[in-house]
Amino acid sequence: SAILTDISSWLQQGRAPKVKACVQQALDEGIPAGDILEKGLLDGMNIIGQKFKNNEVFVPEVLIAARAMTKGIELLRPYLVTEGVEEKGTVVIGTVKGDLHDIGKNLVRMMMEGKGLKVIDLGVDVPVEKYLDAARENNANIIACSALLTTTMTEMREVVEAVKASELNGKVKIMIGGAPITQAFCDSIGADCYTPDAASAADAALAICA
Ligand code: B1M
């Protein structure tokens, strides 16, 4: 649809007000929130990611595109999240230490909330101990770690090992994800669950808590 192409293109230009207006228009046209996310916002961010890789755009452009993406996602939030459902479990989520990427992590949080899970969001650049402390304080079922950099994904191994060495071992499951993460990496560090996207992360978290 034309409006989804517009969303992608305004996002690539980092024009947050335009992105918001088009997302609202798409909602008004009855386009499902999931399609607006995938075929509009994520499409635009993927193109920016490619251009970034090819040195056609630079960090400032990517940053304003990311801000526009966050504004668009905020509008979709009520449609992706069902409020007031009974809590089915607790997840502590964060982006690992040294890593500031939070769009994927925020999507995972929203999808998990949409499944009725309580989510404690620790933000970005989260040191190992902070995950464990939050898991203890909130009696969490799951620690969920996101990483977007090949240089920070190794932090996940530290989280797994810290949990194993603590009284949380066996009580708290560790979920991991993010663009550079694979099932093979998950197996190699001994994490409990890898999922490639936000929707499957929410399904897996629900299954773990059930
Ligand atoms: Co950065 N960046 N970035 N960046 N950035 C990438 C990741 C990169 C692949 C770009 C590229 O070169 N093509 C590259 C990493 C290369 C590598 O490690 N091999 C890169 C780089 C190099 C950098 C800097 C080092 C650049 C620099 O400064 N020279 C720097 C690092 C800063 C830091 O973290 N310390 C940097 C900075 C930034 C910005 C700040 C400008 C901005 C982030 C803004 C923000 O997040 N608020 C940014 C962005 C936006 C990107 C790209 C373009 C897009 C990432 C994104 O938000 N995608 C990215 C290129 C790309 O990925 N194509 C890139 C949309 C988001 C929905 O996808 O996060 O993958 P994603 O989440 C997905 C899945 O991965 C999954 O669910 C989501 C979808 O359903 N998922 C999980 C995520 N977490 C999960 C957890 C789970 C399960 C699933 O369970 C717990």
Short mmCIF file of N, CA and C in Angstrom, two decimals, residues 24-89:
data_model
loop_
_atom_site.label_atom_id
_atom_site.label_comp_id
_atom_site.label_asym_id
_atom_site.label_seq_id
_atom_site.Cartn_x
_atom_site.Cartn_y
_atom_site.Cartn_z
N GLN A 24 -0.51 7.12 11.78
CA GLN A 24 -1.89 7.37 12.21
C GLN A 24 -2.86 7.16 11.04
N GLN A 25 -2.48 7.68 9.87
CA GLN A 25 -3.33 7.50 8.68
C GLN A 25 -3.51 6.02 8.34
N ALA A 26 -2.42 5.27 8.42
CA ALA A 26 -2.50 3.84 8.11
C ALA A 26 -3.43 3.13 9.10
N LEU A 27 -3.32 3.51 10.39
CA LEU A 27 -4.23 2.93 11.40
C LEU A 27 -5.67 3.28 11.06
N ASP A 28 -5.90 4.55 10.69
CA ASP A 28 -7.24 5.00 10.34
C ASP A 28 -7.79 4.25 9.12
N GLU A 29 -6.88 3.88 8.21
CA GLU A 29 -7.29 3.11 7.02
C GLU A 29 -7.56 1.65 7.37
N GLY A 30 -7.28 1.27 8.61
CA GLY A 30 -7.58 -0.10 9.03
C GLY A 30 -6.46 -1.09 8.73
N ILE A 31 -5.27 -0.59 8.39
CA ILE A 31 -4.14 -1.49 8.15
C ILE A 31 -3.67 -2.07 9.49
N PRO A 32 -3.49 -3.40 9.58
CA PRO A 32 -3.09 -4.00 10.86
C PRO A 32 -1.76 -3.44 11.36
N ALA A 33 -1.67 -3.25 12.69
CA ALA A 33 -0.47 -2.67 13.31
C ALA A 33 0.79 -3.47 12.93
N GLY A 34 0.65 -4.80 12.87
CA GLY A 34 1.80 -5.64 12.53
C GLY A 34 2.33 -5.35 11.14
N ASP A 35 1.43 -5.05 10.20
CA ASP A 35 1.85 -4.72 8.83
C ASP A 35 2.51 -3.35 8.78
N ILE A 36 1.97 -2.41 9.57
CA ILE A 36 2.56 -1.07 9.60
C ILE A 36 4.00 -1.16 10.12
N LEU A 37 4.16 -2.00 11.14
CA LEU A 37 5.49 -2.20 11.72
C LEU A 37 6.44 -2.84 10.70
N GLU A 38 6.03 -3.98 10.13
CA GLU A 38 6.93 -4.76 9.27
C GLU A 38 7.17 -4.09 7.92
N LYS A 39 6.07 -3.69 7.27
CA LYS A 39 6.19 -3.23 5.88
C LYS A 39 6.44 -1.74 5.76
N GLY A 40 6.25 -1.01 6.88
CA GLY A 40 6.52 0.42 6.88
C GLY A 40 7.79 0.73 7.65
N LEU A 41 7.69 0.68 8.99
CA LEU A 41 8.80 1.11 9.86
C LEU A 41 10.04 0.24 9.69
N LEU A 42 9.88 -1.09 9.80
CA LEU A 42 11.06 -1.96 9.74
C LEU A 42 11.67 -1.98 8.35
N ASP A 43 10.82 -1.84 7.33
CA ASP A 43 11.33 -1.76 5.96
C ASP A 43 12.27 -0.57 5.83
N GLY A 44 11.83 0.59 6.32
CA GLY A 44 12.65 1.79 6.25
C GLY A 44 13.95 1.63 7.03
N MET A 45 13.85 1.03 8.22
CA MET A 45 15.05 0.87 9.05
C MET A 45 16.03 -0.12 8.41
N ASN A 46 15.52 -1.15 7.73
CA ASN A 46 16.41 -2.09 7.03
C ASN A 46 17.18 -1.41 5.91
N ILE A 47 16.50 -0.52 5.20
CA ILE A 47 17.17 0.19 4.11
C ILE A 47 18.26 1.10 4.67
N ILE A 48 17.92 1.80 5.78
CA ILE A 48 18.93 2.64 6.44
C ILE A 48 20.12 1.79 6.89
N GLY A 49 19.84 0.61 7.42
CA GLY A 49 20.89 -0.28 7.88
C GLY A 49 21.84 -0.67 6.75
N GLN A 50 21.27 -0.97 5.60
CA GLN A 50 22.07 -1.31 4.42
C GLN A 50 22.95 -0.13 4.00
N LYS A 51 22.33 1.06 3.96
CA LYS A 51 23.08 2.26 3.53
C LYS A 51 24.19 2.59 4.52
N PHE A 52 23.91 2.36 5.80
CA PHE A 52 24.89 2.59 6.86
C PHE A 52 26.10 1.68 6.63
N LYS A 53 25.81 0.43 6.32
CA LYS A 53 26.84 -0.56 6.07
C LYS A 53 27.71 -0.16 4.87
N ASN A 54 27.04 0.40 3.85
CA ASN A 54 27.75 0.80 2.63
C ASN A 54 28.35 2.20 2.71
N ASN A 55 28.33 2.79 3.91
CA ASN A 55 28.84 4.16 4.09
C ASN A 55 28.13 5.19 3.24
N GLU A 56 26.86 4.96 2.96
CA GLU A 56 26.07 5.96 2.22
C GLU A 56 25.37 6.91 3.18
N VAL A 57 25.12 6.45 4.43
CA VAL A 57 24.64 7.35 5.48
C VAL A 57 25.49 7.10 6.73
N PHE A 58 25.43 8.06 7.69
CA PHE A 58 26.32 7.98 8.84
C PHE A 58 25.51 8.02 10.14
N VAL A 59 26.21 7.90 11.28
CA VAL A 59 25.54 7.77 12.57
C VAL A 59 24.42 8.83 12.79
N PRO A 60 24.64 10.12 12.50
CA PRO A 60 23.55 11.08 12.78
C PRO A 60 22.26 10.76 12.03
N GLU A 61 22.39 10.37 10.77
CA GLU A 61 21.19 10.02 9.98
C GLU A 61 20.51 8.80 10.58
N VAL A 62 21.33 7.83 10.98
CA VAL A 62 20.75 6.60 11.54
C VAL A 62 20.03 6.93 12.85
N LEU A 63 20.63 7.82 13.62
CA LEU A 63 20.05 8.21 14.90
C LEU A 63 18.70 8.90 14.71
N ILE A 64 18.60 9.81 13.75
CA ILE A 64 17.30 10.49 13.59
C ILE A 64 16.26 9.54 12.98
N ALA A 65 16.74 8.60 12.15
CA ALA A 65 15.80 7.59 11.64
C ALA A 65 15.30 6.73 12.80
N ALA A 66 16.21 6.39 13.72
CA ALA A 66 15.83 5.58 14.88
C ALA A 66 14.82 6.32 15.76
N ARG A 67 15.01 7.65 15.90
CA ARG A 67 14.05 8.44 16.68
C ARG A 67 12.68 8.44 16.02
N ALA A 68 12.69 8.57 14.70
CA ALA A 68 11.41 8.55 13.97
C ALA A 68 10.73 7.20 14.13
N MET A 69 11.54 6.15 14.11
CA MET A 69 11.02 4.78 14.30
C MET A 69 10.36 4.66 15.67
N THR A 70 11.04 5.17 16.70
CA THR A 70 10.50 5.08 18.06
C THR A 70 9.17 5.82 18.17
N LYS A 71 9.08 7.00 17.55
CA LYS A 71 7.82 7.76 17.55
C LYS A 71 6.70 6.95 16.89
N GLY A 72 7.02 6.33 15.77
CA GLY A 72 6.02 5.51 15.07
C GLY A 72 5.57 4.33 15.91
N ILE A 73 6.53 3.66 16.54
CA ILE A 73 6.22 2.49 17.37
C ILE A 73 5.31 2.89 18.54
N GLU A 74 5.56 4.10 19.11
CA GLU A 74 4.73 4.57 20.23
C GLU A 74 3.25 4.59 19.86
N LEU A 75 2.97 5.02 18.64
CA LEU A 75 1.58 5.07 18.19
C LEU A 75 0.98 3.67 18.04
N LEU A 76 1.84 2.71 17.69
CA LEU A 76 1.35 1.34 17.47
C LEU A 76 1.17 0.59 18.78
N ARG A 77 1.84 1.09 19.81
CA ARG A 77 1.88 0.38 21.09
C ARG A 77 0.51 -0.12 21.58
N PRO A 78 -0.52 0.75 21.61
CA PRO A 78 -1.82 0.26 22.11
C PRO A 78 -2.38 -0.91 21.29
N TYR A 79 -1.95 -1.00 20.04
CA TYR A 79 -2.47 -2.07 19.18
C TYR A 79 -1.66 -3.35 19.33
N LEU A 80 -0.41 -3.20 19.77
CA LEU A 80 0.45 -4.37 19.92
C LEU A 80 0.36 -4.94 21.34
N VAL A 81 -0.07 -4.11 22.26
CA VAL A 81 -0.10 -4.50 23.68
C VAL A 81 -1.55 -4.54 24.15
N THR A 82 -1.95 -5.64 24.75
CA THR A 82 -3.27 -5.70 25.34
C THR A 82 -3.13 -5.36 26.82
N GLU A 83 -3.76 -4.27 27.23
CA GLU A 83 -3.60 -3.83 28.62
C GLU A 83 -4.50 -4.64 29.55
N GLY A 84 -4.08 -4.69 30.81
CA GLY A 84 -4.97 -5.20 31.85
C GLY A 84 -5.17 -6.71 31.87
N VAL A 85 -4.36 -7.45 31.12
CA VAL A 85 -4.51 -8.90 31.21
C VAL A 85 -3.75 -9.41 32.44
N GLU A 86 -4.14 -10.56 32.91
CA GLU A 86 -3.54 -11.13 34.11
C GLU A 86 -2.05 -11.41 33.88
N GLU A 87 -1.22 -11.13 34.87
CA GLU A 87 0.21 -11.35 34.70
C GLU A 87 0.56 -12.82 34.68
N LYS A 88 1.29 -13.21 33.67
CA LYS A 88 1.58 -14.63 33.48
C LYS A 88 3.00 -14.99 33.85
N GLY A 89 3.80 -13.99 34.19
CA GLY A 89 5.19 -14.23 34.53
C GLY A 89 5.95 -12.93 34.47
#
